[in-house]
mmCIF file of C-alpha atoms in Angstrom:
data_model
loop_
_atom_site.group_PDB
_atom_site.id
_atom_site.type_symbol
_atom_site.label_atom_id
_atom_site.label_comp_id
_atom_site.label_asym_id
_atom_site.label_seq_id
_atom_site.Cartn_x
_atom_site.Cartn_y
_atom_site.Cartn_z
ATOM 1 C CA MET E 1 89.833 133.393 -30.840
ATOM 2 C CA ILE E 2 90.846 129.747 -30.462
ATOM 3 C CA ASN E 3 88.081 127.424 -31.631
ATOM 4 C CA LEU E 4 87.296 124.046 -30.117
ATOM 5 C CA LYS E 5 89.192 121.980 -32.684
ATOM 6 C CA ASN E 6 92.400 123.972 -32.162
ATOM 7 C CA LEU E 7 91.960 124.034 -28.372
ATOM 8 C CA SER E 8 91.600 120.250 -28.451
ATOM 9 C CA ARG E 9 94.749 119.998 -30.575
ATOM 10 C CA TYR E 10 96.759 122.117 -28.119
ATOM 11 C CA ILE E 11 95.548 120.219 -25.060
ATOM 12 C CA ALA E 12 96.061 116.748 -26.563
ATOM 13 C CA GLY E 13 99.459 117.709 -27.965
ATOM 14 C CA PHE E 14 100.670 119.195 -24.685
ATOM 15 C CA VAL E 15 99.526 116.191 -22.617
ATOM 16 C CA PHE E 16 101.257 113.736 -24.953
ATOM 17 C CA ILE E 17 104.480 115.772 -25.024
ATOM 18 C CA PHE E 18 104.490 116.085 -21.227
ATOM 19 C CA SER E 19 103.774 112.378 -20.755
ATOM 20 C CA GLY E 20 106.537 111.357 -23.159
ATOM 21 C CA LEU E 21 108.967 113.906 -21.744
ATOM 22 C CA VAL E 22 108.729 112.861 -18.087
ATOM 23 C CA LYS E 23 109.105 109.208 -19.081
ATOM 24 C CA GLY E 24 112.070 110.084 -21.304
ATOM 25 C CA ILE E 25 113.733 111.931 -18.437
ATOM 26 C CA ASP E 26 113.696 108.694 -16.440
ATOM 27 C CA PRO E 27 113.973 105.787 -18.922
ATOM 28 C CA MET E 28 115.082 103.370 -16.207
ATOM 29 C CA GLY E 29 111.911 104.193 -14.293
ATOM 30 C CA SER E 30 109.886 103.422 -17.421
ATOM 31 C CA MET E 31 111.708 100.106 -17.718
ATOM 32 C CA TYR E 32 110.937 99.224 -14.089
ATOM 33 C CA LYS E 33 107.268 100.067 -14.668
ATOM 34 C CA PHE E 34 107.096 97.728 -17.669
ATOM 35 C CA VAL E 35 108.640 94.990 -15.515
ATOM 36 C CA ASP E 36 105.932 95.640 -12.897
ATOM 37 C CA TYR E 37 103.276 95.189 -15.571
ATOM 38 C CA PHE E 38 104.879 92.009 -16.890
ATOM 39 C CA THR E 39 104.966 90.614 -13.349
ATOM 40 C CA ALA E 40 101.349 91.587 -12.683
ATOM 41 C CA PHE E 41 100.183 89.913 -15.901
ATOM 42 C CA HIS E 42 102.497 86.898 -15.473
ATOM 43 C CA ILE E 43 104.473 87.515 -18.665
ATOM 44 C CA GLU E 44 107.927 87.860 -17.096
ATOM 45 C CA ALA E 45 109.439 86.381 -20.260
ATOM 46 C CA LEU E 46 109.115 89.866 -21.768
ATOM 47 C CA ASP E 47 111.329 91.479 -19.097
ATOM 48 C CA PRO E 48 114.349 91.754 -21.471
ATOM 49 C CA LEU E 49 112.233 93.967 -23.750
ATOM 50 C CA ALA E 50 111.242 96.366 -20.962
ATOM 51 C CA TYR E 51 113.814 99.070 -21.716
ATOM 52 C CA VAL E 52 113.234 99.044 -25.487
ATOM 53 C CA LEU E 53 109.467 99.184 -25.002
ATOM 54 C CA GLY E 54 109.889 102.071 -22.565
ATOM 55 C CA VAL E 55 111.923 104.036 -25.113
ATOM 56 C CA ILE E 56 109.409 103.314 -27.885
ATOM 57 C CA LEU E 57 106.512 104.390 -25.667
ATOM 58 C CA CYS E 58 107.914 107.718 -24.499
ATOM 59 C CA ALA E 59 109.392 108.582 -27.915
ATOM 60 C CA SER E 60 106.079 107.780 -29.632
ATOM 61 C CA GLU E 61 104.101 109.910 -27.196
ATOM 62 C CA SER E 62 106.512 112.817 -27.586
ATOM 63 C CA ILE E 63 106.580 112.702 -31.397
ATOM 64 C CA ILE E 64 102.803 112.369 -31.696
ATOM 65 C CA GLY E 65 102.389 115.275 -29.281
ATOM 66 C CA PHE E 66 104.919 117.337 -31.237
ATOM 67 C CA ALA E 67 103.154 116.593 -34.541
ATOM 68 C CA ILE E 68 99.741 117.454 -33.103
ATOM 69 C CA LEU E 69 100.987 120.646 -31.472
ATOM 70 C CA THR E 70 102.766 121.893 -34.585
ATOM 71 C CA GLY E 71 100.045 120.682 -36.948
ATOM 72 C CA ILE E 72 102.268 118.530 -39.156
ATOM 73 C CA ARG E 73 101.145 115.191 -40.593
ATOM 74 C CA MET E 74 97.837 115.754 -38.772
ATOM 75 C CA ARG E 75 95.979 112.835 -40.320
ATOM 76 C CA ILE E 76 98.627 110.316 -39.266
ATOM 77 C CA ALA E 77 99.172 111.982 -35.873
ATOM 78 C CA ALA E 78 95.421 111.987 -35.176
ATOM 79 C CA TRP E 79 95.321 108.246 -35.842
ATOM 80 C CA GLY E 80 98.251 107.860 -33.434
ATOM 81 C CA LEU E 81 96.352 109.772 -30.745
ATOM 82 C CA LEU E 82 93.239 107.689 -31.222
ATOM 83 C CA LEU E 83 95.070 104.351 -31.183
ATOM 84 C CA PHE E 84 96.868 105.312 -27.976
ATOM 85 C CA MET E 85 93.597 106.145 -26.241
ATOM 86 C CA ILE E 86 91.834 103.047 -27.614
ATOM 87 C CA GLY E 87 94.630 100.913 -26.188
ATOM 88 C CA PHE E 88 95.242 102.601 -22.850
ATOM 89 C CA THR E 89 91.758 103.662 -21.735
ATOM 90 C CA PRO E 90 90.431 100.070 -21.381
ATOM 91 C CA LEU E 91 93.739 99.103 -19.756
ATOM 92 C CA THR E 92 93.413 101.839 -17.128
ATOM 93 C CA LEU E 93 89.819 100.760 -16.441
ATOM 94 C CA TYR E 94 91.077 97.231 -15.783
ATOM 95 C CA LEU E 95 93.812 98.624 -13.520
ATOM 96 C CA ALA E 96 91.232 100.647 -11.602
ATOM 97 C CA LEU E 97 88.963 97.630 -11.127
ATOM 98 C CA GLU E 98 91.581 94.961 -10.374
ATOM 99 C CA ASN E 99 94.497 97.075 -9.073
ATOM 100 C CA PRO E 100 97.335 94.753 -10.228
ATOM 101 C CA VAL E 101 99.758 97.712 -9.987
ATOM 102 C CA ALA E 102 99.366 100.628 -7.593
ATOM 103 C CA ASP E 103 100.384 103.368 -10.046
ATOM 104 C CA CYS E 104 99.964 103.110 -13.810
ATOM 105 C CA GLY E 105 103.019 105.327 -14.396
ATOM 106 C CA CYS E 106 101.387 107.411 -17.140
ATOM 107 C CA PHE E 107 103.349 110.470 -15.992
ATOM 108 C CA GLY E 108 106.344 108.577 -14.631
ATOM 109 C CA ASP E 109 107.339 109.671 -11.138
ATOM 110 C CA ALA E 110 106.564 113.318 -11.937
ATOM 111 C CA VAL E 111 102.844 113.064 -11.158
ATOM 112 C CA HIS E 112 101.378 110.179 -9.181
ATOM 113 C CA LEU E 113 97.743 109.322 -9.849
ATOM 114 C CA THR E 114 95.591 106.554 -8.473
ATOM 115 C CA ASN E 115 94.320 104.065 -11.014
ATOM 116 C CA TRP E 116 90.835 105.580 -10.903
ATOM 117 C CA GLN E 117 92.244 109.090 -11.351
ATOM 118 C CA THR E 118 94.198 107.834 -14.350
ATOM 119 C CA PHE E 119 91.076 106.321 -15.892
ATOM 120 C CA TYR E 120 89.096 109.553 -15.417
ATOM 121 C CA LYS E 121 92.017 111.503 -16.878
ATOM 122 C CA ASN E 122 91.980 109.274 -19.952
ATOM 123 C CA ILE E 123 88.231 109.764 -20.379
ATOM 124 C CA ILE E 124 88.697 113.546 -20.375
ATOM 125 C CA ILE E 125 91.673 113.424 -22.757
ATOM 126 C CA SER E 126 89.747 111.073 -25.034
ATOM 127 C CA VAL E 127 87.131 113.786 -25.570
ATOM 128 C CA PHE E 128 89.785 116.139 -26.964
ATOM 129 C CA VAL E 129 91.387 113.329 -28.964
ATOM 130 C CA ILE E 130 88.065 112.446 -30.595
ATOM 131 C CA ILE E 131 87.536 116.092 -31.548
ATOM 132 C CA VAL E 132 91.007 116.186 -33.118
ATOM 133 C CA PHE E 133 90.375 112.921 -34.947
ATOM 134 C CA ILE E 134 86.998 114.023 -36.336
ATOM 135 C CA ASN E 135 88.537 117.272 -37.606
ATOM 136 C CA ARG E 136 91.829 115.740 -38.785
ATOM 137 C CA LYS E 137 91.133 116.618 -42.442
ATOM 138 C CA LYS E 138 90.103 120.189 -41.625
ATOM 139 C CA TYR E 139 93.415 121.390 -40.195
ATOM 140 C CA ASN E 140 95.443 123.554 -42.543
ATOM 141 C CA LYS E 141 98.323 121.761 -44.215
ATOM 142 C CA LEU E 142 101.569 123.470 -43.170
ATOM 143 C CA SER E 143 103.953 122.228 -45.827
ATOM 144 C CA GLU E 144 104.617 119.533 -48.380
ATOM 145 C CA PRO E 145 105.214 116.015 -46.956
ATOM 146 C CA PRO E 146 109.037 116.034 -47.354
ATOM 147 C CA GLY E 147 109.411 119.124 -45.166
ATOM 148 C CA GLU E 148 107.085 117.768 -42.497
ATOM 149 C CA TRP E 149 108.794 114.375 -42.441
ATOM 150 C CA VAL E 150 112.186 116.062 -42.051
ATOM 151 C CA ALA E 151 110.858 117.959 -39.014
ATOM 152 C CA ILE E 152 109.506 114.743 -37.491
ATOM 153 C CA PHE E 153 112.784 112.904 -38.156
ATOM 154 C CA ILE E 154 114.813 115.671 -36.488
ATOM 155 C CA MET E 155 112.558 115.729 -33.418
ATOM 156 C CA THR E 156 112.644 111.938 -33.180
ATOM 157 C CA ALA E 157 116.447 112.014 -33.202
ATOM 158 C CA ILE E 158 116.461 114.733 -30.527
ATOM 159 C CA PHE E 159 114.095 112.796 -28.256
ATOM 160 C CA VAL E 160 115.983 109.510 -28.643
ATOM 161 C CA LEU E 161 119.318 111.205 -27.903
ATOM 162 C CA PHE E 162 117.729 112.910 -24.889
ATOM 163 C CA ILE E 163 116.456 109.564 -23.604
ATOM 164 C CA GLN E 164 119.858 107.934 -24.088
ATOM 165 C CA TYR E 165 121.585 110.769 -22.256
ATOM 166 C CA ASN E 166 119.347 110.224 -19.234
ATOM 167 C CA TYR E 167 119.977 106.490 -19.448
ATOM 168 C CA ARG E 168 123.759 106.735 -19.667
ATOM 169 C CA HIS E 169 124.011 109.299 -16.886
ATOM 170 C CA LEU E 170 121.274 110.177 -14.388
ATOM 171 C CA PRO E 171 117.879 111.774 -15.083
ATOM 172 C CA VAL E 172 118.266 115.525 -15.671
ATOM 173 C CA VAL E 173 115.335 115.935 -13.275
ATOM 174 C CA ASP E 174 115.007 113.704 -10.216
ATOM 175 C CA PHE E 175 111.320 113.184 -9.407
ATOM 176 C CA ARG E 176 111.966 110.706 -6.602
ATOM 177 C CA PRO E 177 112.270 111.320 -2.815
ATOM 178 C CA TYR E 178 116.072 110.924 -2.871
ATOM 179 C CA LYS E 179 116.854 114.024 -4.911
ATOM 180 C CA THR E 180 119.914 116.181 -4.237
ATOM 181 C CA GLY E 181 119.413 118.399 -1.181
ATOM 182 C CA THR E 182 117.026 115.996 0.551
ATOM 183 C CA ASN E 183 117.533 115.301 4.243
ATOM 184 C CA ILE E 184 116.676 111.620 4.525
ATOM 185 C CA PRO E 185 115.784 111.547 8.275
ATOM 186 C CA GLU E 186 113.383 114.484 7.820
ATOM 187 C CA LYS E 187 111.608 112.674 4.990
ATOM 188 C CA MET E 188 111.159 109.622 7.235
ATOM 189 C CA ILE E 189 109.250 111.500 9.954
ATOM 190 C CA ILE E 190 105.576 110.698 10.491
ATOM 191 C CA PRO E 191 103.784 113.847 11.752
ATOM 192 C CA GLU E 192 101.996 113.645 15.080
ATOM 193 C CA GLY E 193 98.344 112.813 14.602
ATOM 194 C CA ALA E 194 98.823 111.510 11.066
ATOM 195 C CA PRO E 195 96.324 108.805 10.057
ATOM 196 C CA VAL E 196 97.542 105.247 10.501
ATOM 197 C CA ASP E 197 96.780 102.127 8.490
ATOM 198 C CA GLU E 198 93.397 100.587 9.222
ATOM 199 C CA TYR E 199 93.021 96.831 9.043
ATOM 200 C CA GLU E 200 90.095 94.469 9.114
ATOM 201 C CA THR E 201 90.699 91.168 10.886
ATOM 202 C CA THR E 202 88.554 88.137 10.158
ATOM 203 C CA LEU E 203 88.604 85.187 12.552
ATOM 204 C CA ILE E 204 87.607 81.788 11.229
ATOM 205 C CA TYR E 205 86.029 79.351 13.697
ATOM 206 C CA GLU E 206 84.542 75.904 13.202
ATOM 207 C CA LYS E 207 81.615 74.167 14.889
ATOM 208 C CA ASP E 208 80.009 70.880 13.880
ATOM 209 C CA SER E 209 82.250 70.760 10.764
ATOM 210 C CA VAL E 210 80.924 74.158 9.655
ATOM 211 C CA GLN E 211 83.298 77.116 9.384
ATOM 212 C CA GLN E 212 82.144 80.675 9.996
ATOM 213 C CA ASP E 213 83.779 84.091 9.810
ATOM 214 C CA PHE E 214 83.756 86.449 12.803
ATOM 215 C CA THR E 215 85.103 89.906 13.556
ATOM 216 C CA LEU E 216 87.096 90.897 16.632
ATOM 217 C CA GLU E 217 83.873 92.249 18.110
ATOM 218 C CA ASN E 218 81.612 89.219 17.746
ATOM 219 C CA TYR E 219 83.825 86.130 17.787
ATOM 220 C CA PRO E 220 82.686 83.417 20.262
ATOM 221 C CA SER E 221 85.281 84.006 22.953
ATOM 222 C CA ASP E 222 83.204 82.366 25.699
ATOM 223 C CA ASP E 223 81.721 79.544 23.654
ATOM 224 C CA THR E 224 84.016 76.527 23.913
ATOM 225 C CA THR E 225 82.059 74.624 21.269
ATOM 226 C CA TRP E 226 83.728 76.769 18.580
ATOM 227 C CA PHE E 227 87.291 75.933 17.532
ATOM 228 C CA PHE E 228 89.669 78.524 16.126
ATOM 229 C CA ILE E 229 90.863 77.650 12.606
ATOM 230 C CA ASP E 230 92.586 80.683 11.110
ATOM 231 C CA SER E 231 92.652 84.479 10.879
ATOM 232 C CA LYS E 232 92.966 86.902 7.969
ATOM 233 C CA THR E 233 94.010 90.536 8.050
ATOM 234 C CA LYS E 234 93.143 92.951 5.244
ATOM 235 C CA LEU E 235 94.252 96.565 4.789
ATOM 236 C CA ILE E 236 91.074 98.595 4.281
ATOM 237 C CA LYS E 237 92.506 102.114 4.515
ATOM 238 C CA GLU E 238 96.111 103.178 4.070
ATOM 239 C CA GLY E 239 97.398 105.734 6.537
ATOM 240 C CA TYR E 240 100.022 108.428 6.086
ATOM 241 C CA LYS E 241 103.173 107.180 4.432
ATOM 242 C CA PRO E 242 106.234 109.457 4.628
ATOM 243 C CA PRO E 243 108.129 110.168 1.381
ATOM 244 C CA ILE E 244 110.926 107.870 2.586
ATOM 245 C CA TYR E 245 109.754 104.890 4.631
ATOM 246 C CA ASP E 246 111.950 101.947 3.644
ATOM 247 C CA PHE E 247 115.541 103.213 3.923
ATOM 248 C CA ASN E 248 117.445 100.737 6.088
ATOM 249 C CA LEU E 249 121.177 100.028 6.136
ATOM 250 C CA ILE E 250 121.831 96.518 7.430
ATOM 251 C CA THR E 251 125.233 94.879 7.928
ATOM 252 C CA PRO E 252 125.873 91.250 6.858
ATOM 253 C CA GLU E 253 125.585 90.380 10.575
ATOM 254 C CA GLY E 254 122.078 91.890 10.733
ATOM 255 C CA GLN E 255 122.965 95.103 12.581
ATOM 256 C CA ASP E 256 120.956 98.206 11.610
ATOM 257 C CA LEU E 257 123.331 101.154 11.068
ATOM 258 C CA THR E 258 120.765 103.508 9.529
ATOM 259 C CA ASP E 259 120.612 106.000 12.402
ATOM 260 C CA VAL E 260 124.365 105.846 13.036
ATOM 261 C CA ILE E 261 125.301 106.698 9.446
ATOM 262 C CA LEU E 262 122.559 109.277 8.853
ATOM 263 C CA SER E 263 123.481 111.152 12.038
ATOM 264 C CA ASP E 264 127.216 111.164 11.272
ATOM 265 C CA PRO E 265 128.339 114.833 11.148
ATOM 266 C CA GLY E 266 131.138 113.899 8.759
ATOM 267 C CA TYR E 267 130.959 113.015 5.078
ATOM 268 C CA SER E 268 130.038 109.650 3.607
ATOM 269 C CA LEU E 269 130.203 108.214 0.105
ATOM 270 C CA PHE E 270 127.837 105.424 -0.926
ATOM 271 C CA MET E 271 128.494 103.135 -3.854
ATOM 272 C CA LEU E 272 125.153 101.586 -4.802
ATOM 273 C CA SER E 273 124.935 98.418 -6.875
ATOM 274 C CA ILE E 274 121.623 96.597 -7.071
ATOM 275 C CA LYS E 275 123.209 93.496 -8.583
ATOM 276 C CA ILE E 276 126.983 93.519 -8.411
ATOM 277 C CA SER E 277 127.320 90.683 -10.930
ATOM 278 C CA GLU E 278 125.502 92.766 -13.587
ATOM 279 C CA ALA E 279 127.547 95.934 -13.048
ATOM 280 C CA ASP E 280 130.580 96.991 -15.075
ATOM 281 C CA GLN E 281 133.403 95.412 -13.075
ATOM 282 C CA GLU E 282 135.928 97.993 -14.270
ATOM 283 C CA LEU E 283 133.713 100.736 -12.845
ATOM 284 C CA ILE E 284 133.321 98.757 -9.618
ATOM 285 C CA LYS E 285 137.089 98.347 -9.281
ATOM 286 C CA LYS E 286 137.768 102.019 -9.990
ATOM 287 C CA ALA E 287 135.040 103.133 -7.579
ATOM 288 C CA ILE E 288 136.327 100.947 -4.756
ATOM 289 C CA GLU E 289 139.841 102.307 -5.224
ATOM 290 C CA THR E 290 138.531 105.878 -5.127
ATOM 291 C CA GLY E 291 136.300 105.103 -2.148
ATOM 292 C CA LEU E 292 139.151 103.579 -0.158
ATOM 293 C CA ASP E 293 141.309 106.616 -0.978
ATOM 294 C CA CYS E 294 138.532 108.849 0.375
ATOM 295 C CA GLN E 295 138.295 106.631 3.439
ATOM 296 C CA ASP E 296 141.973 107.319 4.111
ATOM 297 C CA GLU E 297 141.053 111.025 4.124
ATOM 298 C CA GLY E 298 138.413 110.502 6.827
ATOM 299 C CA ILE E 299 135.395 110.141 4.532
ATOM 300 C CA GLY E 300 133.104 107.198 5.235
ATOM 301 C CA PHE E 301 132.854 104.743 2.346
ATOM 302 C CA TYR E 302 130.008 102.233 2.196
ATOM 303 C CA ILE E 303 128.870 99.791 -0.465
ATOM 304 C CA LEU E 304 125.093 99.402 -0.630
ATOM 305 C CA THR E 305 123.714 96.357 -2.399
ATOM 306 C CA SER E 306 120.703 94.058 -2.498
ATOM 307 C CA SER E 307 122.667 91.096 -3.849
ATOM 308 C CA SER E 308 125.331 88.725 -2.608
ATOM 309 C CA PRO E 309 128.583 90.609 -1.871
ATOM 310 C CA GLU E 310 131.021 87.719 -2.411
ATOM 311 C CA MET E 311 132.456 89.272 -5.586
ATOM 312 C CA LEU E 312 133.560 92.320 -3.598
ATOM 313 C CA ILE E 313 135.830 90.369 -1.263
ATOM 314 C CA ASP E 314 138.364 89.964 -4.080
ATOM 315 C CA TYR E 315 138.772 93.745 -4.241
ATOM 316 C CA SER E 316 139.329 94.259 -0.514
ATOM 317 C CA PRO E 317 138.444 92.298 2.648
ATOM 318 C CA ASP E 318 137.874 95.507 4.639
ATOM 319 C CA LEU E 319 134.924 96.955 2.725
ATOM 320 C CA ASN E 320 131.916 98.309 4.615
ATOM 321 C CA ILE E 321 129.058 96.423 2.948
ATOM 322 C CA LEU E 322 125.425 97.203 3.765
ATOM 323 C CA PHE E 323 122.260 95.538 2.517
ATOM 324 C CA VAL E 324 119.362 97.639 1.220
ATOM 325 C CA ASP E 325 115.989 96.580 -0.173
ATOM 326 C CA GLU E 326 116.105 96.216 -3.971
ATOM 327 C CA THR E 327 113.091 98.469 -4.582
ATOM 328 C CA THR E 328 114.643 101.152 -2.399
ATOM 329 C CA MET E 329 117.899 100.882 -4.345
ATOM 330 C CA LYS E 330 116.057 101.349 -7.638
ATOM 331 C CA THR E 331 114.356 104.422 -6.206
ATOM 332 C CA ILE E 332 117.569 105.992 -4.920
ATOM 333 C CA ILE E 333 119.703 105.673 -8.050
ATOM 334 C CA ARG E 334 119.062 104.891 -11.721
ATOM 335 C CA SER E 335 122.496 103.446 -12.392
ATOM 336 C CA ASN E 336 124.379 100.247 -11.603
ATOM 337 C CA PRO E 337 126.690 101.165 -10.044
ATOM 338 C CA GLY E 338 125.721 104.617 -8.851
ATOM 339 C CA PHE E 339 127.112 106.925 -6.195
ATOM 340 C CA MET E 340 125.665 109.187 -3.536
ATOM 341 C CA ALA E 341 127.465 111.599 -1.219
ATOM 342 C CA ILE E 342 125.796 112.538 2.072
ATOM 343 C CA SER E 343 126.514 114.518 5.224
ATOM 344 C CA GLU E 344 124.351 114.341 8.360
ATOM 345 C CA GLY E 345 121.701 112.550 6.355
ATOM 346 C CA THR E 346 121.514 115.195 3.618
ATOM 347 C CA ILE E 347 122.150 114.134 0.031
ATOM 348 C CA ILE E 348 124.915 116.316 -1.391
ATOM 349 C CA LYS E 349 125.353 114.836 -4.848
ATOM 350 C CA LYS E 350 124.602 111.752 -6.949
ATOM 351 C CA TRP E 351 126.443 110.291 -9.949
ATOM 352 C CA ALA E 352 126.036 107.513 -12.458
ATOM 353 C CA GLY E 353 128.864 104.975 -12.515
ATOM 354 C CA ARG E 354 130.594 106.452 -15.560
ATOM 355 C CA ASP E 355 130.452 109.972 -14.057
ATOM 356 C CA MET E 356 132.191 109.151 -10.788
ATOM 357 C CA PRO E 357 134.753 111.927 -10.017
ATOM 358 C CA ASP E 358 138.235 111.288 -8.647
ATOM 359 C CA LYS E 359 139.219 111.691 -5.000
ATOM 360 C CA GLU E 360 140.335 115.325 -5.303
ATOM 361 C CA LYS E 361 137.086 116.356 -6.988
ATOM 362 C CA LEU E 362 135.047 114.468 -4.393
ATOM 363 C CA ILE E 363 136.787 116.216 -1.513
ATOM 364 C CA GLU E 364 136.192 119.554 -3.229
ATOM 365 C CA ILE E 365 132.490 118.709 -3.613
ATOM 366 C CA PHE E 366 132.220 117.819 0.068
ATOM 367 C CA ILE E 367 133.932 121.062 1.101
ATOM 368 C CA ASN E 368 131.589 123.137 -1.062
ATOM 369 C CA SER E 369 128.519 121.050 -0.248
ATOM 370 C CA SER E 370 126.685 123.857 1.561
ATOM 371 C CA SER E 371 126.362 125.810 -1.668
ATOM 372 C CA SER E 372 125.977 122.945 -4.140
ATOM 373 C CA ASN E 373 123.227 120.740 -2.740
ATOM 374 C CA LYS E 374 120.229 122.614 -4.076
ATOM 375 C CA ASN E 375 117.881 120.744 -6.366
ATOM 376 C CA ASN E 376 116.780 122.656 -9.457
ATOM 377 C CA GLY E 377 114.627 119.886 -10.893
ATOM 378 C CA LYS E 378 111.479 121.964 -11.369
ATOM 379 C CA ILE E 379 113.407 124.723 -13.125
ATOM 380 C CA ILE E 380 115.055 122.201 -15.458
ATOM 381 C CA LEU E 381 111.743 120.475 -16.228
ATOM 382 C CA ILE E 382 110.020 123.768 -17.005
ATOM 383 C CA SER E 383 112.980 124.842 -19.141
ATOM 384 C CA VAL E 384 112.987 121.600 -21.155
ATOM 385 C CA LEU E 385 109.217 121.690 -21.628
ATOM 386 C CA ALA E 386 109.318 125.363 -22.627
ATOM 387 C CA SER E 387 112.110 124.606 -25.114
ATOM 388 C CA ILE E 388 110.029 121.863 -26.740
ATOM 389 C CA LEU E 389 106.986 124.126 -26.978
ATOM 390 C CA LEU E 390 109.114 126.928 -28.410
ATOM 391 C CA LEU E 391 110.667 124.518 -30.902
ATOM 392 C CA SER E 392 107.176 123.366 -31.891
ATOM 393 C CA TYR E 393 106.139 126.974 -32.487
ATOM 394 C CA ILE E 394 109.288 127.743 -34.498
ATOM 395 C CA THR E 395 108.789 124.588 -36.580
ATOM 396 C CA ASN E 396 105.236 125.692 -37.288
ATOM 397 C CA LEU E 397 106.435 129.122 -38.435
ATOM 398 C CA ILE E 398 109.224 127.714 -40.615
ATOM 399 C CA LEU E 399 106.912 125.270 -42.369
ATOM 400 C CA ARG E 400 104.374 128.027 -42.996
ATOM 401 C CA LYS E 401 107.106 130.218 -44.489
ATOM 402 C CA LEU E 402 108.283 127.364 -46.710
ATOM 403 C CA LYS E 403 104.744 126.758 -47.898
ATOM 404 C CA LYS E 404 104.339 130.424 -48.841
ATOM 405 C CA SER E 405 107.718 130.468 -50.593
ATOM 406 C CA ILE E 406 106.809 127.401 -52.648
ATOM 407 C CA LYS E 407 103.514 129.009 -53.663
ATOM 408 C CA ILE E 408 105.302 132.193 -54.800
ATOM 409 C CA LEU E 409 107.756 130.165 -56.871
#
């Protein structure tokens, strides 16, 4: 039977591995979250470090979780667990009280928790972490230090390579609303009867040099001795928000083409570049050439950006350029540039800039889109997580075998 100290080890190890894994799947998302924190705490000077800090965070969580789960270097790993909780539990309490960011991002985009839910989660996890820490010297030693350090080094290398793969391409699992197979118009629908936002309006009036706050129900509408000064509106209860609520395609002239493009029964290719000046210009040039070739074949080609498009005019004066909100762009694609193929509002495929296929391959993908637009994100996530757990178990067995062999010798 599993005793409390081992149960605590399994739970703490699994939570840390899962937390590090989902952040490692989407390193750009982790970077954006760090930038949100830096903005909230007015330390934007640290923005250039956001990606590196994101990698360090998710790799550290994963390695500590792996060490705890396998039982290697338990004393050091237990200290790592405790320090994490000592640092993040007070932080999440502050987030819950002050709400500088809406979502702490502890599980990336895989699981969204409110700030209070995150704090309560940390309190519960801290109980298991404390049990592990108190019993850190009582866990059986699996092997001699060299063998355990080799295992940790190998897993660290695997996690870092995994993170870099997701950074250089696209996340192997897309946790966001714009995953492959999604019909964008359907995700924008607000169901009939869904709760709406509730606001509280305060009216400020002045009389005899004294200002007073009123509500819409009791303000002095018939008393001419009061003079209106100002009004304030505060959101007191958020209503239903559809998964996709801010997808708008606007031309440089201000025309909204969202409905026109999403209802087009043909095929369309989007090139997305948040900031064109920061993108690889060779990739931009190649993508525009491919896009214009596709356009000659009857496929719509649009460039979506949230920055000034002047640089694109040098490539071709006839480009279809559309403006999209920067936050929306970051949510759609984790690459600059990135590409998205759609038909009748349904996302067929997405690519990072360096993975952009040629015209012939694109046409083939469009033709076979009915059988290729399924999203297998959950299956991939479960498979990756199961592989890590299996690897942890195998590592545990190998180190135990080595320990026995050394004793026999």
